[in-house]
Amino acid sequence: MGKLLEGMQENAAKLQEELASKTFSVKSGGGLIELTLNGNGEVIDLNIDDELLSDKDSLQILLIGAINDANKMVQQNQQNSALSMFGGLK
Amino acid sequence: MGKLLEGMQENAAKLQEELASKTFSVKSGGGLIELTLNGNGEVIDLNIDDELLSDKDSLQILLIGAINDANKMVQQNQQNSALSMFGGLK
């Protein structure tokens, strides 16, 4: 395998490791929902306030918002990390 | 801009459109939770069974599982779609 390709694979592995160790928390509904993901986009924690258990409509809407916000945050970070690593700006 | 680059950009735009029109549904807890995403990873629907509102621990655990399963499904589909489109196998 070429040196260049080897280097790229190493960088990709390093990137994945780095992302796994990062965490992103998103709050929704003024903190009634808190969703935490790692940099690879895996949900590692979810806290729902008891108050929401008596209002399923709000619960569902706030959850959808939290998941979408969190996914966007993770994607943006992945793009930035990949750019800075492969671009050698890091 | 080169013809090749132009073609790639067109393909990428087509891919994004195609993904937005796809939907993926994940059920968790034997159907107590149903989560629907489009192919770009955006949550478009979430249904929680009333039964879960009286068991917050299960609710949170099942939601985490559903979100992670759905995200994996979407990522796999994105990779396959990109490969088949850019590889010209489509």
PDB file of C-alpha atoms in Angstrom:
ATOM      1  CA  MET A   1       0.000   0.000   0.000  1.00  0.00           C
ATOM      2  CA  GLY A   2       1.222   3.483  -0.799  1.00  0.00           C
ATOM      3  CA  LYS A   3       2.541   5.701   1.980  1.00  0.00           C
ATOM      4  CA  LEU A   4      -0.115   8.317   1.247  1.00  0.00           C
ATOM      5  CA  LEU A   5      -2.968   5.830   1.579  1.00  0.00           C
ATOM      6  CA  GLU A   6      -1.486   4.431   4.778  1.00  0.00           C
ATOM      7  CA  GLY A   7      -1.279   7.906   6.252  1.00  0.00           C
ATOM      8  CA  MET A   8      -4.870   8.617   5.340  1.00  0.00           C
ATOM      9  CA  GLN A   9      -6.089   5.433   6.981  1.00  0.00           C
ATOM     10  CA  GLU A  10      -4.180   6.265  10.145  1.00  0.00           C
ATOM     11  CA  ASN A  11      -5.698   9.722  10.182  1.00  0.00           C
ATOM     12  CA  ALA A  12      -9.194   8.329   9.679  1.00  0.00           C
ATOM     13  CA  ALA A  13      -8.738   5.929  12.603  1.00  0.00           C
ATOM     14  CA  LYS A  14      -7.428   8.753  14.796  1.00  0.00           C
ATOM     15  CA  LEU A  15     -10.365  10.921  13.810  1.00  0.00           C
ATOM     16  CA  GLN A  16     -12.884   8.225  14.739  1.00  0.00           C
ATOM     17  CA  GLU A  17     -11.231   7.800  18.145  1.00  0.00           C
ATOM     18  CA  GLU A  18     -11.215  11.517  18.773  1.00  0.00           C
ATOM     19  CA  LEU A  19     -14.885  11.798  17.851  1.00  0.00           C
ATOM     20  CA  ALA A  20     -15.859   8.917  20.139  1.00  0.00           C
ATOM     21  CA  SER A  21     -14.369  10.746  23.109  1.00  0.00           C
ATOM     22  CA  LYS A  22     -16.245  13.986  22.477  1.00  0.00           C
ATOM     23  CA  THR A  23     -19.725  14.564  23.854  1.00  0.00           C
ATOM     24  CA  PHE A  24     -22.449  16.954  22.725  1.00  0.00           C
ATOM     25  CA  SER A  25     -25.440  17.868  24.866  1.00  0.00           C
ATOM     26  CA  VAL A  26     -28.604  19.401  23.526  1.00  0.00           C
ATOM     27  CA  LYS A  27     -31.372  20.827  25.696  1.00  0.00           C
ATOM     28  CA  SER A  28     -34.896  21.211  24.447  1.00  0.00           C
ATOM     29  CA  GLY A  29     -37.983  22.769  26.034  1.00  0.00           C
ATOM     30  CA  GLY A  30     -35.919  24.878  28.398  1.00  0.00           C
ATOM     31  CA  GLY A  31     -34.134  21.847  29.781  1.00  0.00           C
ATOM     32  CA  LEU A  32     -37.124  19.490  30.028  1.00  0.00           C
ATOM     33  CA  ILE A  33     -35.220  17.197  27.702  1.00  0.00           C
ATOM     34  CA  GLU A  34     -31.471  16.701  27.661  1.00  0.00           C
ATOM     35  CA  LEU A  35     -29.914  14.524  24.985  1.00  0.00           C
ATOM     36  CA  THR A  36     -26.212  13.626  24.914  1.00  0.00           C
ATOM     37  CA  LEU A  37     -24.370  12.156  21.927  1.00  0.00           C
ATOM     38  CA  ASN A  38     -20.744  11.342  21.283  1.00  0.00           C
ATOM     39  CA  GLY A  39     -18.942  12.732  18.244  1.00  0.00           C
ATOM     40  CA  ASN A  40     -19.763   9.633  16.201  1.00  0.00           C
ATOM     41  CA  GLY A  41     -23.458  10.403  16.584  1.00  0.00           C
ATOM     42  CA  GLU A  42     -24.267   7.696  19.122  1.00  0.00           C
ATOM     43  CA  VAL A  43     -26.752   8.665  21.830  1.00  0.00           C
ATOM     44  CA  ILE A  44     -25.140   8.019  25.187  1.00  0.00           C
ATOM     45  CA  ASP A  45     -27.659   9.656  27.513  1.00  0.00           C
ATOM     46  CA  LEU A  46     -31.202  10.978  27.574  1.00  0.00           C
ATOM     47  CA  ASN A  47     -32.986  12.696  30.429  1.00  0.00           C
ATOM     48  CA  ILE A  48     -36.665  13.517  30.324  1.00  0.00           C
ATOM     49  CA  ASP A  49     -38.242  15.707  33.002  1.00  0.00           C
ATOM     50  CA  ASP A  50     -41.182  14.105  34.841  1.00  0.00           C
ATOM     51  CA  GLU A  51     -43.320  17.066  33.869  1.00  0.00           C
ATOM     52  CA  LEU A  52     -43.373  15.903  30.240  1.00  0.00           C
ATOM     53  CA  LEU A  53     -44.811  12.481  31.080  1.00  0.00           C
ATOM     54  CA  SER A  54     -48.251  14.059  31.433  1.00  0.00           C
ATOM     55  CA  ASP A  55     -48.043  15.807  28.055  1.00  0.00           C
ATOM     56  CA  LYS A  56     -47.226  13.305  25.337  1.00  0.00           C
ATOM     57  CA  ASP A  57     -47.654  15.734  22.445  1.00  0.00           C
ATOM     58  CA  SER A  58     -45.071  18.130  23.850  1.00  0.00           C
ATOM     59  CA  LEU A  59     -42.790  15.221  24.757  1.00  0.00           C
ATOM     60  CA  GLN A  60     -42.809  13.915  21.197  1.00  0.00           C
ATOM     61  CA  ILE A  61     -42.327  17.333  19.597  1.00  0.00           C
ATOM     62  CA  LEU A  62     -39.493  18.305  21.933  1.00  0.00           C
ATOM     63  CA  LEU A  63     -37.782  14.948  21.388  1.00  0.00           C
ATOM     64  CA  ILE A  64     -37.921  15.312  17.596  1.00  0.00           C
ATOM     65  CA  GLY A  65     -36.380  18.786  17.915  1.00  0.00           C
ATOM     66  CA  ALA A  66     -33.659  17.599  20.272  1.00  0.00           C
ATOM     67  CA  ILE A  67     -32.679  14.641  18.062  1.00  0.00           C
ATOM     68  CA  ASN A  68     -32.508  16.799  14.934  1.00  0.00           C
ATOM     69  CA  ASP A  69     -30.500  19.544  16.662  1.00  0.00           C
ATOM     70  CA  ALA A  70     -28.074  17.015  18.119  1.00  0.00           C
ATOM     71  CA  ASN A  71     -27.577  15.218  14.801  1.00  0.00           C
ATOM     72  CA  LYS A  72     -26.853  18.526  13.056  1.00  0.00           C
ATOM     73  CA  MET A  73     -24.316  19.469  15.715  1.00  0.00           C
ATOM     74  CA  VAL A  74     -22.540  16.124  15.378  1.00  0.00           C
ATOM     75  CA  GLN A  75     -22.463  16.299  11.570  1.00  0.00           C
ATOM     76  CA  GLN A  76     -21.044  19.801  11.601  1.00  0.00           C
ATOM     77  CA  ASN A  77     -18.348  18.745  14.026  1.00  0.00           C
ATOM     78  CA  GLN A  78     -17.489  15.666  11.939  1.00  0.00           C
ATOM     79  CA  GLN A  79     -17.088  17.814   8.840  1.00  0.00           C
ATOM     80  CA  ASN A  80     -14.905  20.348  10.642  1.00  0.00           C
ATOM     81  CA  SER A  81     -12.758  17.641  12.232  1.00  0.00           C
ATOM     82  CA  ALA A  82     -12.280  15.821   8.936  1.00  0.00           C
ATOM     83  CA  LEU A  83     -11.424  19.036   7.108  1.00  0.00           C
ATOM     84  CA  SER A  84      -8.895  20.172   9.669  1.00  0.00           C
ATOM     85  CA  MET A  85      -7.291  16.733   9.929  1.00  0.00           C
ATOM     86  CA  PHE A  86      -7.049  15.922   6.236  1.00  0.00           C
ATOM     87  CA  GLY A  87      -6.299  19.491   5.366  1.00  0.00           C
ATOM     88  CA  GLY A  88      -3.383  19.376   7.786  1.00  0.00           C
ATOM     89  CA  LEU A  89      -4.585  22.574   9.470  1.00  0.00           C
ATOM     90  CA  LYS A  90      -4.667  20.901  12.844  1.00  0.00           C
TER      91      LYS A  90
ATOM     92  CA  MET B   1     -15.297  24.236 -13.818  1.00  0.00           C
ATOM     93  CA  GLY B   2     -14.329  20.869 -15.298  1.00  0.00           C
ATOM     94  CA  LYS B   3     -16.969  18.570 -16.736  1.00  0.00           C
ATOM     95  CA  LEU B   4     -16.086  15.844 -14.236  1.00  0.00           C
ATOM     96  CA  LEU B   5     -16.562  18.133 -11.243  1.00  0.00           C
ATOM     97  CA  GLU B   6     -19.823  19.439 -12.642  1.00  0.00           C
ATOM     98  CA  GLY B   7     -21.117  15.915 -13.058  1.00  0.00           C
ATOM     99  CA  MET B   8     -20.159  15.048  -9.494  1.00  0.00           C
ATOM    100  CA  GLN B   9     -21.981  18.064  -8.107  1.00  0.00           C
ATOM    101  CA  GLU B  10     -25.088  17.173 -10.086  1.00  0.00           C
ATOM    102  CA  ASN B  11     -24.931  13.630  -8.772  1.00  0.00           C
ATOM    103  CA  ALA B  12     -24.518  14.848  -5.195  1.00  0.00           C
ATOM    104  CA  ALA B  13     -27.562  17.107  -5.498  1.00  0.00           C
ATOM    105  CA  LYS B  14     -29.610  14.251  -6.996  1.00  0.00           C
ATOM    106  CA  LEU B  15     -28.488  11.961  -4.187  1.00  0.00           C
ATOM    107  CA  GLN B  16     -29.582  14.452  -1.509  1.00  0.00           C
ATOM    108  CA  GLU B  17     -32.993  14.802  -3.159  1.00  0.00           C
ATOM    109  CA  GLU B  18     -33.414  11.054  -3.397  1.00  0.00           C
ATOM    110  CA  LEU B  19     -32.464  10.605   0.252  1.00  0.00           C
ATOM    111  CA  ALA B  20     -34.908  13.277   1.406  1.00  0.00           C
ATOM    112  CA  SER B  21     -37.774  11.384  -0.216  1.00  0.00           C
ATOM    113  CA  LYS B  22     -36.930   8.072   1.478  1.00  0.00           C
ATOM    114  CA  THR B  23     -38.261   7.210   4.930  1.00  0.00           C
ATOM    115  CA  PHE B  24     -36.997   4.736   7.505  1.00  0.00           C
ATOM    116  CA  SER B  25     -39.075   3.526  10.426  1.00  0.00           C
ATOM    117  CA  VAL B  26     -37.624   1.888  13.496  1.00  0.00           C
ATOM    118  CA  LYS B  27     -39.694   0.161  16.163  1.00  0.00           C
ATOM    119  CA  SER B  28     -38.408  -0.349  19.654  1.00  0.00           C
ATOM    120  CA  GLY B  29     -39.883  -2.180  22.640  1.00  0.00           C
ATOM    121  CA  GLY B  30     -42.135  -4.317  20.468  1.00  0.00           C
ATOM    122  CA  GLY B  31     -43.691  -1.256  18.862  1.00  0.00           C
ATOM    123  CA  LEU B  32     -44.075   0.902  21.988  1.00  0.00           C
ATOM    124  CA  ILE B  33     -41.886   3.435  20.234  1.00  0.00           C
ATOM    125  CA  GLU B  34     -41.892   4.150  16.526  1.00  0.00           C
ATOM    126  CA  LEU B  35     -39.365   6.570  15.089  1.00  0.00           C
ATOM    127  CA  THR B  36     -39.366   7.693  11.445  1.00  0.00           C
ATOM    128  CA  LEU B  37     -36.475   9.452   9.694  1.00  0.00           C
ATOM    129  CA  ASN B  38     -35.899  10.510   6.129  1.00  0.00           C
ATOM    130  CA  GLY B  39     -32.793   9.402   4.234  1.00  0.00           C
ATOM    131  CA  ASN B  40     -30.922  12.563   5.243  1.00  0.00           C
ATOM    132  CA  GLY B  41     -31.237  11.563   8.894  1.00  0.00           C
ATOM    133  CA  GLU B  42     -33.925  14.066   9.869  1.00  0.00           C
ATOM    134  CA  VAL B  43     -36.580  12.784  12.275  1.00  0.00           C
ATOM    135  CA  ILE B  44     -39.963  13.330  10.700  1.00  0.00           C
ATOM    136  CA  ASP B  45     -42.175  11.414  13.124  1.00  0.00           C
ATOM    137  CA  LEU B  46     -42.148   9.879  16.593  1.00  0.00           C
ATOM    138  CA  ASN B  47     -44.895   7.893  18.271  1.00  0.00           C
ATOM    139  CA  ILE B  48     -44.723   6.868  21.896  1.00  0.00           C
ATOM    140  CA  ASP B  49     -47.261   4.425  23.345  1.00  0.00           C
ATOM    141  CA  ASP B  50     -49.170   5.747  26.377  1.00  0.00           C
ATOM    142  CA  GLU B  51     -48.011   2.713  28.335  1.00  0.00           C
ATOM    143  CA  LEU B  52     -44.466   4.086  28.443  1.00  0.00           C
ATOM    144  CA  LEU B  53     -45.503   7.362  30.099  1.00  0.00           C
ATOM    145  CA  SER B  54     -45.754   5.576  33.425  1.00  0.00           C
ATOM    146  CA  ASP B  55     -42.265   4.025  33.121  1.00  0.00           C
ATOM    147  CA  LYS B  56     -39.713   6.739  32.448  1.00  0.00           C
ATOM    148  CA  ASP B  57     -36.685   4.454  32.720  1.00  0.00           C
ATOM    149  CA  SER B  58     -37.955   2.145  30.000  1.00  0.00           C
ATOM    150  CA  LEU B  59     -39.028   5.119  27.913  1.00  0.00           C
ATOM    151  CA  GLN B  60     -35.555   6.638  28.007  1.00  0.00           C
ATOM    152  CA  ILE B  61     -33.768   3.344  27.306  1.00  0.00           C
ATOM    153  CA  LEU B  62     -36.058   2.415  24.422  1.00  0.00           C
ATOM    154  CA  LEU B  63     -35.715   5.885  22.910  1.00  0.00           C
ATOM    155  CA  ILE B  64     -31.916   5.734  23.031  1.00  0.00           C
ATOM    156  CA  GLY B  65     -32.030   2.354  21.283  1.00  0.00           C
ATOM    157  CA  ALA B  66     -34.463   3.555  18.639  1.00  0.00           C
ATOM    158  CA  ILE B  67     -32.446   6.696  17.841  1.00  0.00           C
ATOM    159  CA  ASN B  68     -29.204   4.741  17.533  1.00  0.00           C
ATOM    160  CA  ASP B  69     -30.762   2.034  15.363  1.00  0.00           C
ATOM    161  CA  ALA B  70     -32.377   4.598  13.101  1.00  0.00           C
ATOM    162  CA  ASN B  71     -29.179   6.622  12.712  1.00  0.00           C
ATOM    163  CA  LYS B  72     -27.235   3.476  11.795  1.00  0.00           C
ATOM    164  CA  MET B  73     -29.841   2.511   9.198  1.00  0.00           C
ATOM    165  CA  VAL B  74     -29.707   5.964   7.633  1.00  0.00           C
ATOM    166  CA  GLN B  75     -25.890   6.030   7.555  1.00  0.00           C
ATOM    167  CA  GLN B  76     -25.726   2.613   5.921  1.00  0.00           C
ATOM    168  CA  ASN B  77     -28.220   3.693   3.304  1.00  0.00           C
ATOM    169  CA  GLN B  78     -26.311   6.923   2.637  1.00  0.00           C
ATOM    170  CA  GLN B  79     -23.099   4.987   2.098  1.00  0.00           C
ATOM    171  CA  ASN B  80     -24.763   2.486  -0.224  1.00  0.00           C
ATOM    172  CA  SER B  81     -26.510   5.204  -2.206  1.00  0.00           C
ATOM    173  CA  ALA B  82     -23.324   7.237  -2.579  1.00  0.00           C
ATOM    174  CA  LEU B  83     -21.318   4.184  -3.607  1.00  0.00           C
ATOM    175  CA  SER B  84     -23.797   3.051  -6.210  1.00  0.00           C
ATOM    176  CA  MET B  85     -24.265   6.547  -7.593  1.00  0.00           C
ATOM    177  CA  PHE B  86     -20.621   7.584  -7.787  1.00  0.00           C
ATOM    178  CA  GLY B  87     -19.546   4.109  -8.759  1.00  0.00           C
ATOM    179  CA  GLY B  88     -21.960   4.256 -11.665  1.00  0.00           C
ATOM    180  CA  LEU B  89     -23.472   0.909 -10.640  1.00  0.00           C
ATOM    181  CA  LYS B  90     -26.897   2.400 -10.466  1.00  0.00           C
TER     182      LYS B  90
END
